[in-house]
Amino acid sequence: MVGAAVAFCSLADNVTDKGYEVLNVWGTIIINDGNSMLTKGQIVSDDDQLFSDRESRFKIKKESKALTLRLTGKSSVKELIEKVPNKYENVITNIQKNLRKARRANHDVYGVVTMETELDSLELSENEGFVLCEEDSIGNLNVIFIRHGMEQPQMYTLDANMYIYLLKMAIITAQGYDYAYNAETSSIYAVLWKPLEKFFKPGDTILMQIPESLSGFVMDEIPLNSDLRMQDVYNIFNMSETEY
């Protein structure tokens, strides 16, 4: 089975004869039936033939737009691109509309929490922090966090509307779509991380643990804005990260 996934972009803009820059490769992909492997930084064209004996992924870029493709078996770059559906564009638009309404009604509320069992054994060094995200019994997401130098952990609560947004983005991301990593369509940083900016500093190492339902996010790649991603500001160690 050959699958594909797309960022929030027009496929017509991406399908050209000028080629695409390979931004990243996950797995082993052979190009043009030779002995050479697809590598980061390589330029591929529509007619290039790709092969992988197990599911692999690679991300290509055309101008400012990114496209992540999944490959199992043999296919040309053009065939992979043409298989990409655009069915999530309206879904994302509606989610973001509802999210803006929810954010206007949301207030930052922080509270000191009792030291949790998960935090008891932590011995944080300078410039280190820990973030624990846990769903509560009424459908909110509690973000419990502590940084070296803080006497006690604190907690920030995402209401159910914002948590549902994260869950929907996680489902879409699990299918390979790049909305979560596109600065134009992702609000994940604003929802989950922006409230913590005042407590953490650039360059911090942050250990994090999130619910399994959100574990598909590659937090390093979450955009802060059009220029920066999480990995450009923090050293993220996602204790829940799914291996591919």
mmCIF file of C-alpha atoms in Angstrom:
data_model
loop_
_atom_site.group_PDB
_atom_site.id
_atom_site.type_symbol
_atom_site.label_atom_id
_atom_site.label_comp_id
_atom_site.label_asym_id
_atom_site.label_seq_id
_atom_site.Cartn_x
_atom_site.Cartn_y
_atom_site.Cartn_z
ATOM 1 C CA MET A 1 0.000 0.000 0.000
ATOM 2 C CA VAL A 2 1.262 3.435 -0.897
ATOM 3 C CA GLY A 3 -0.013 6.397 1.116
ATOM 4 C CA ALA A 4 0.679 10.091 1.191
ATOM 5 C CA ALA A 5 0.131 13.117 3.408
ATOM 6 C CA VAL A 6 0.077 16.826 2.825
ATOM 7 C CA ALA A 7 0.558 20.152 4.526
ATOM 8 C CA PHE A 8 -2.037 22.903 4.097
ATOM 9 C CA CYS A 9 -1.150 23.798 0.522
ATOM 10 C CA SER A 10 -2.258 23.593 -3.083
ATOM 11 C CA LEU A 11 -0.942 20.462 -4.743
ATOM 12 C CA ALA A 12 -0.954 22.163 -8.114
ATOM 13 C CA ASP A 13 1.673 24.565 -6.810
ATOM 14 C CA ASN A 14 3.904 21.649 -5.813
ATOM 15 C CA VAL A 15 3.713 19.558 -8.994
ATOM 16 C CA THR A 16 6.271 21.156 -11.298
ATOM 17 C CA ASP A 17 9.258 20.100 -13.378
ATOM 18 C CA LYS A 18 11.697 22.044 -11.199
ATOM 19 C CA GLY A 19 12.033 19.430 -8.516
ATOM 20 C CA TYR A 20 11.640 19.365 -4.773
ATOM 21 C CA GLU A 21 14.119 19.703 -1.945
ATOM 22 C CA VAL A 22 14.082 16.768 0.495
ATOM 23 C CA LEU A 23 13.751 18.204 3.999
ATOM 24 C CA ASN A 24 13.867 14.944 5.939
ATOM 25 C CA VAL A 25 13.705 11.174 5.507
ATOM 26 C CA TRP A 26 12.360 8.610 7.975
ATOM 27 C CA GLY A 27 13.279 5.053 7.041
ATOM 28 C CA THR A 28 15.266 3.717 4.085
ATOM 29 C CA ILE A 29 14.232 4.735 0.552
ATOM 30 C CA ILE A 30 16.060 3.707 -2.627
ATOM 31 C CA ILE A 31 15.890 6.122 -5.549
ATOM 32 C CA ASN A 32 15.723 5.122 -9.247
ATOM 33 C CA ASP A 33 16.372 1.393 -8.629
ATOM 34 C CA GLY A 34 20.002 2.094 -7.861
ATOM 35 C CA ASN A 35 22.171 1.718 -4.819
ATOM 36 C CA SER A 36 21.720 5.319 -3.725
ATOM 37 C CA MET A 37 19.447 6.214 -0.847
ATOM 38 C CA LEU A 38 17.184 9.216 -0.599
ATOM 39 C CA THR A 39 18.851 11.729 1.717
ATOM 40 C CA LYS A 40 18.111 15.076 3.323
ATOM 41 C CA GLY A 41 19.051 17.992 1.058
ATOM 42 C CA GLN A 42 18.661 16.001 -2.155
ATOM 43 C CA ILE A 43 16.594 17.363 -5.069
ATOM 44 C CA VAL A 44 14.022 14.997 -6.560
ATOM 45 C CA SER A 45 11.731 15.369 -9.583
ATOM 46 C CA ASP A 46 8.282 14.071 -10.460
ATOM 47 C CA ASP A 47 9.684 11.193 -12.504
ATOM 48 C CA ASP A 48 12.104 9.852 -9.890
ATOM 49 C CA GLN A 49 11.216 6.296 -8.868
ATOM 50 C CA LEU A 50 11.328 5.462 -5.164
ATOM 51 C CA PHE A 51 11.303 2.104 -3.404
ATOM 52 C CA SER A 52 11.050 0.997 0.222
ATOM 53 C CA ASP A 53 10.370 -2.506 1.524
ATOM 54 C CA ARG A 54 8.705 -1.092 4.657
ATOM 55 C CA GLU A 55 6.675 2.007 5.376
ATOM 56 C CA SER A 56 8.919 5.059 5.180
ATOM 57 C CA ARG A 57 8.294 8.783 5.063
ATOM 58 C CA PHE A 58 9.981 11.763 3.502
ATOM 59 C CA LYS A 59 9.247 15.461 3.490
ATOM 60 C CA ILE A 60 9.724 17.640 0.413
ATOM 61 C CA LYS A 61 9.565 21.385 -0.023
ATOM 62 C CA LYS A 62 8.469 23.578 -2.889
ATOM 63 C CA GLU A 63 8.913 27.285 -2.247
ATOM 64 C CA SER A 64 7.446 27.852 1.251
ATOM 65 C CA LYS A 65 5.185 24.792 1.333
ATOM 66 C CA ALA A 66 5.937 21.355 2.738
ATOM 67 C CA LEU A 67 4.572 17.953 1.821
ATOM 68 C CA THR A 68 5.128 14.721 3.758
ATOM 69 C CA LEU A 69 4.721 11.495 1.780
ATOM 70 C CA ARG A 70 4.480 7.898 2.959
ATOM 71 C CA LEU A 71 5.883 5.115 0.813
ATOM 72 C CA THR A 72 5.672 1.332 0.909
ATOM 73 C CA GLY A 73 6.728 -0.491 -2.234
ATOM 74 C CA LYS A 74 7.518 1.336 -5.457
ATOM 75 C CA SER A 75 6.148 4.637 -6.749
ATOM 76 C CA SER A 76 7.208 7.807 -8.528
ATOM 77 C CA VAL A 77 7.294 11.118 -6.695
ATOM 78 C CA LYS A 78 4.507 12.405 -8.953
ATOM 79 C CA GLU A 79 2.287 9.395 -8.194
ATOM 80 C CA LEU A 80 2.697 9.923 -4.461
ATOM 81 C CA ILE A 81 1.774 13.592 -4.769
ATOM 82 C CA GLU A 82 -1.273 12.857 -6.928
ATOM 83 C CA LYS A 83 -2.609 10.435 -4.306
ATOM 84 C CA VAL A 84 -2.774 13.163 -1.680
ATOM 85 C CA PRO A 85 -6.339 14.189 -0.805
ATOM 86 C CA ASN A 86 -7.190 17.695 0.369
ATOM 87 C CA LYS A 87 -10.130 16.658 2.506
ATOM 88 C CA TYR A 88 -8.881 18.293 5.708
ATOM 89 C CA GLU A 89 -8.692 21.911 4.551
ATOM 90 C CA ASN A 90 -12.273 22.752 5.565
ATOM 91 C CA VAL A 91 -11.907 20.737 8.762
ATOM 92 C CA ILE A 92 -8.878 22.783 9.815
ATOM 93 C CA THR A 93 -10.592 26.064 8.945
ATOM 94 C CA ASN A 94 -13.597 25.210 11.110
ATOM 95 C CA ILE A 95 -11.445 23.964 13.989
ATOM 96 C CA GLN A 96 -9.443 27.179 14.012
ATOM 97 C CA LYS A 97 -12.591 29.304 13.899
ATOM 98 C CA ASN A 98 -13.933 27.524 16.983
ATOM 99 C CA LEU A 99 -10.541 27.689 18.651
ATOM 100 C CA ARG A 100 -10.359 31.473 18.277
ATOM 101 C CA LYS A 101 -13.744 31.739 20.001
ATOM 102 C CA ALA A 102 -12.578 29.477 22.816
ATOM 103 C CA ARG A 103 -9.341 31.394 23.291
ATOM 104 C CA ARG A 104 -11.170 34.704 23.653
ATOM 105 C CA ALA A 105 -13.137 33.214 26.545
ATOM 106 C CA ASN A 106 -10.166 31.488 28.157
ATOM 107 C CA HIS A 107 -8.135 33.010 30.976
ATOM 108 C CA ASP A 108 -4.693 31.981 32.121
ATOM 109 C CA VAL A 109 -5.164 30.424 35.550
ATOM 110 C CA TYR A 110 -2.142 29.010 37.364
ATOM 111 C CA GLY A 111 -2.142 27.177 40.642
ATOM 112 C CA VAL A 112 0.472 25.578 42.816
ATOM 113 C CA VAL A 113 -0.013 21.815 42.963
ATOM 114 C CA THR A 114 1.054 19.206 45.469
ATOM 115 C CA MET A 115 4.182 17.331 44.459
ATOM 116 C CA GLU A 116 2.993 14.406 42.329
ATOM 117 C CA THR A 117 4.480 10.920 42.512
ATOM 118 C CA GLU A 118 5.851 11.352 38.979
ATOM 119 C CA LEU A 119 7.791 14.405 40.129
ATOM 120 C CA ASP A 120 9.124 12.989 43.410
ATOM 121 C CA SER A 121 12.164 11.362 41.854
ATOM 122 C CA LEU A 122 13.089 14.278 39.596
ATOM 123 C CA GLU A 123 16.478 15.813 40.188
ATOM 124 C CA LEU A 124 16.529 18.712 37.770
ATOM 125 C CA SER A 125 19.776 20.447 36.928
ATOM 126 C CA GLU A 126 20.148 24.091 35.992
ATOM 127 C CA ASN A 127 18.282 24.978 32.796
ATOM 128 C CA GLU A 128 16.137 21.838 33.016
ATOM 129 C CA GLY A 129 12.394 21.513 33.413
ATOM 130 C CA PHE A 130 9.661 18.894 33.352
ATOM 131 C CA VAL A 131 6.167 19.115 31.846
ATOM 132 C CA LEU A 132 3.493 16.525 32.585
ATOM 133 C CA CYS A 133 0.188 16.651 30.678
ATOM 134 C CA GLU A 134 -2.703 14.663 32.138
ATOM 135 C CA GLU A 135 -6.370 14.476 31.211
ATOM 136 C CA ASP A 136 -8.732 14.997 34.132
ATOM 137 C CA SER A 137 -12.094 13.370 34.791
ATOM 138 C CA ILE A 138 -14.125 16.122 33.098
ATOM 139 C CA GLY A 139 -12.211 16.247 29.824
ATOM 140 C CA ASN A 140 -9.739 19.052 30.481
ATOM 141 C CA LEU A 141 -5.966 18.743 30.074
ATOM 142 C CA ASN A 142 -3.910 19.652 33.139
ATOM 143 C CA VAL A 143 -0.385 20.803 32.298
ATOM 144 C CA ILE A 144 1.765 20.320 35.414
ATOM 145 C CA PHE A 145 5.235 21.809 35.170
ATOM 146 C CA ILE A 146 8.345 22.583 37.177
ATOM 147 C CA ARG A 147 11.697 24.122 36.302
ATOM 148 C CA HIS A 148 14.971 23.981 38.181
ATOM 149 C CA GLY A 149 14.816 26.610 40.900
ATOM 150 C CA MET A 150 11.047 26.464 41.398
ATOM 151 C CA GLU A 151 10.053 25.346 44.898
ATOM 152 C CA GLN A 152 6.883 23.582 43.775
ATOM 153 C CA PRO A 153 5.320 22.540 40.482
ATOM 154 C CA GLN A 154 2.508 24.608 39.050
ATOM 155 C CA MET A 155 -0.435 23.707 36.865
ATOM 156 C CA TYR A 156 -2.113 25.259 33.859
ATOM 157 C CA THR A 157 -5.444 23.840 32.683
ATOM 158 C CA LEU A 158 -6.552 23.671 29.053
ATOM 159 C CA ASP A 159 -10.332 23.569 28.881
ATOM 160 C CA ALA A 160 -12.086 20.807 26.957
ATOM 161 C CA ASN A 161 -12.445 22.896 23.771
ATOM 162 C CA MET A 162 -8.705 23.452 23.494
ATOM 163 C CA TYR A 163 -7.918 19.870 24.431
ATOM 164 C CA ILE A 164 -10.323 18.671 21.717
ATOM 165 C CA TYR A 165 -8.430 20.859 19.250
ATOM 166 C CA LEU A 166 -5.183 19.099 20.187
ATOM 167 C CA LEU A 167 -6.837 15.694 19.878
ATOM 168 C CA LYS A 168 -8.195 16.491 16.419
ATOM 169 C CA MET A 169 -4.798 17.729 15.294
ATOM 170 C CA ALA A 170 -3.227 14.546 16.685
ATOM 171 C CA ILE A 171 -5.647 12.383 14.682
ATOM 172 C CA ILE A 172 -4.916 14.297 11.489
ATOM 173 C CA THR A 173 -1.172 14.197 12.151
ATOM 174 C CA ALA A 174 -1.316 10.439 12.738
ATOM 175 C CA GLN A 175 -2.591 10.100 9.168
ATOM 176 C CA GLY A 176 0.501 11.929 7.932
ATOM 177 C CA TYR A 177 -0.885 15.403 7.355
ATOM 178 C CA ASP A 178 1.496 18.256 8.104
ATOM 179 C CA TYR A 179 -0.961 20.780 9.520
ATOM 180 C CA ALA A 180 0.615 20.485 12.980
ATOM 181 C CA TYR A 181 4.013 21.514 11.607
ATOM 182 C CA ASN A 182 2.874 24.292 9.289
ATOM 183 C CA ALA A 183 3.101 27.754 10.863
ATOM 184 C CA GLU A 184 0.132 28.948 8.817
ATOM 185 C CA THR A 185 -2.256 26.276 10.079
ATOM 186 C CA SER A 186 -0.951 25.168 13.480
ATOM 187 C CA SER A 187 -1.971 26.699 16.807
ATOM 188 C CA ILE A 188 -0.421 23.952 18.922
ATOM 189 C CA TYR A 189 2.331 26.174 20.316
ATOM 190 C CA ALA A 190 -0.149 28.928 21.179
ATOM 191 C CA VAL A 191 -2.465 26.465 22.920
ATOM 192 C CA LEU A 192 -0.028 24.179 24.735
ATOM 193 C CA TRP A 193 3.283 26.035 25.106
ATOM 194 C CA LYS A 194 2.679 29.770 24.949
ATOM 195 C CA PRO A 195 1.329 29.904 28.545
ATOM 196 C CA LEU A 196 4.612 28.352 29.761
ATOM 197 C CA GLU A 197 6.947 30.871 28.089
ATOM 198 C CA LYS A 198 7.174 32.992 31.235
ATOM 199 C CA PHE A 199 8.494 30.008 33.217
ATOM 200 C CA PHE A 200 11.057 28.601 30.767
ATOM 201 C CA LYS A 201 14.054 30.165 29.065
ATOM 202 C CA PRO A 202 15.521 29.697 25.581
ATOM 203 C CA GLY A 203 18.038 26.882 25.656
ATOM 204 C CA ASP A 204 16.269 24.986 28.439
ATOM 205 C CA THR A 205 16.112 21.206 28.296
ATOM 206 C CA ILE A 206 12.497 20.187 28.839
ATOM 207 C CA LEU A 207 11.487 16.634 29.714
ATOM 208 C CA MET A 208 7.873 16.083 28.881
ATOM 209 C CA GLN A 209 5.248 13.391 29.226
ATOM 210 C CA ILE A 210 1.947 13.623 27.392
ATOM 211 C CA PRO A 211 -1.108 11.357 27.011
ATOM 212 C CA GLU A 212 -0.842 8.540 24.486
ATOM 213 C CA SER A 213 -3.524 10.255 22.410
ATOM 214 C CA LEU A 214 -1.112 13.153 21.769
ATOM 215 C CA SER A 215 2.088 11.114 21.538
ATOM 216 C CA GLY A 216 2.208 11.244 17.747
ATOM 217 C CA PHE A 217 3.256 14.905 17.764
ATOM 218 C CA VAL A 218 6.939 15.521 17.091
ATOM 219 C CA MET A 219 7.252 18.431 19.500
ATOM 220 C CA ASP A 220 10.638 19.498 18.099
ATOM 221 C CA GLU A 221 8.904 20.412 14.841
ATOM 222 C CA ILE A 222 5.991 22.404 16.295
ATOM 223 C CA PRO A 223 6.333 25.978 14.942
ATOM 224 C CA LEU A 224 6.507 28.957 17.303
ATOM 225 C CA ASN A 225 6.056 31.266 14.312
ATOM 226 C CA SER A 226 6.973 31.370 10.637
ATOM 227 C CA ASP A 227 10.704 31.453 11.454
ATOM 228 C CA LEU A 228 11.223 29.283 14.544
ATOM 229 C CA ARG A 229 10.327 25.792 15.699
ATOM 230 C CA MET A 230 10.458 24.313 19.179
ATOM 231 C CA GLN A 231 13.867 22.768 18.502
ATOM 232 C CA ASP A 232 15.271 26.217 17.695
ATOM 233 C CA VAL A 233 14.490 27.488 21.201
ATOM 234 C CA TYR A 234 14.300 24.476 23.555
ATOM 235 C CA ASN A 235 15.878 21.052 23.848
ATOM 236 C CA ILE A 236 12.813 18.815 23.984
ATOM 237 C CA PHE A 237 12.964 15.246 25.258
ATOM 238 C CA ASN A 238 9.526 13.749 24.698
ATOM 239 C CA MET A 239 9.238 10.761 27.019
ATOM 240 C CA SER A 240 6.053 9.715 25.215
ATOM 241 C CA GLU A 241 7.278 10.065 21.651
ATOM 242 C CA THR A 242 6.249 7.322 19.254
ATOM 243 C CA GLU A 243 9.048 5.569 17.382
ATOM 244 C CA TYR A 244 8.677 4.999 13.644
#
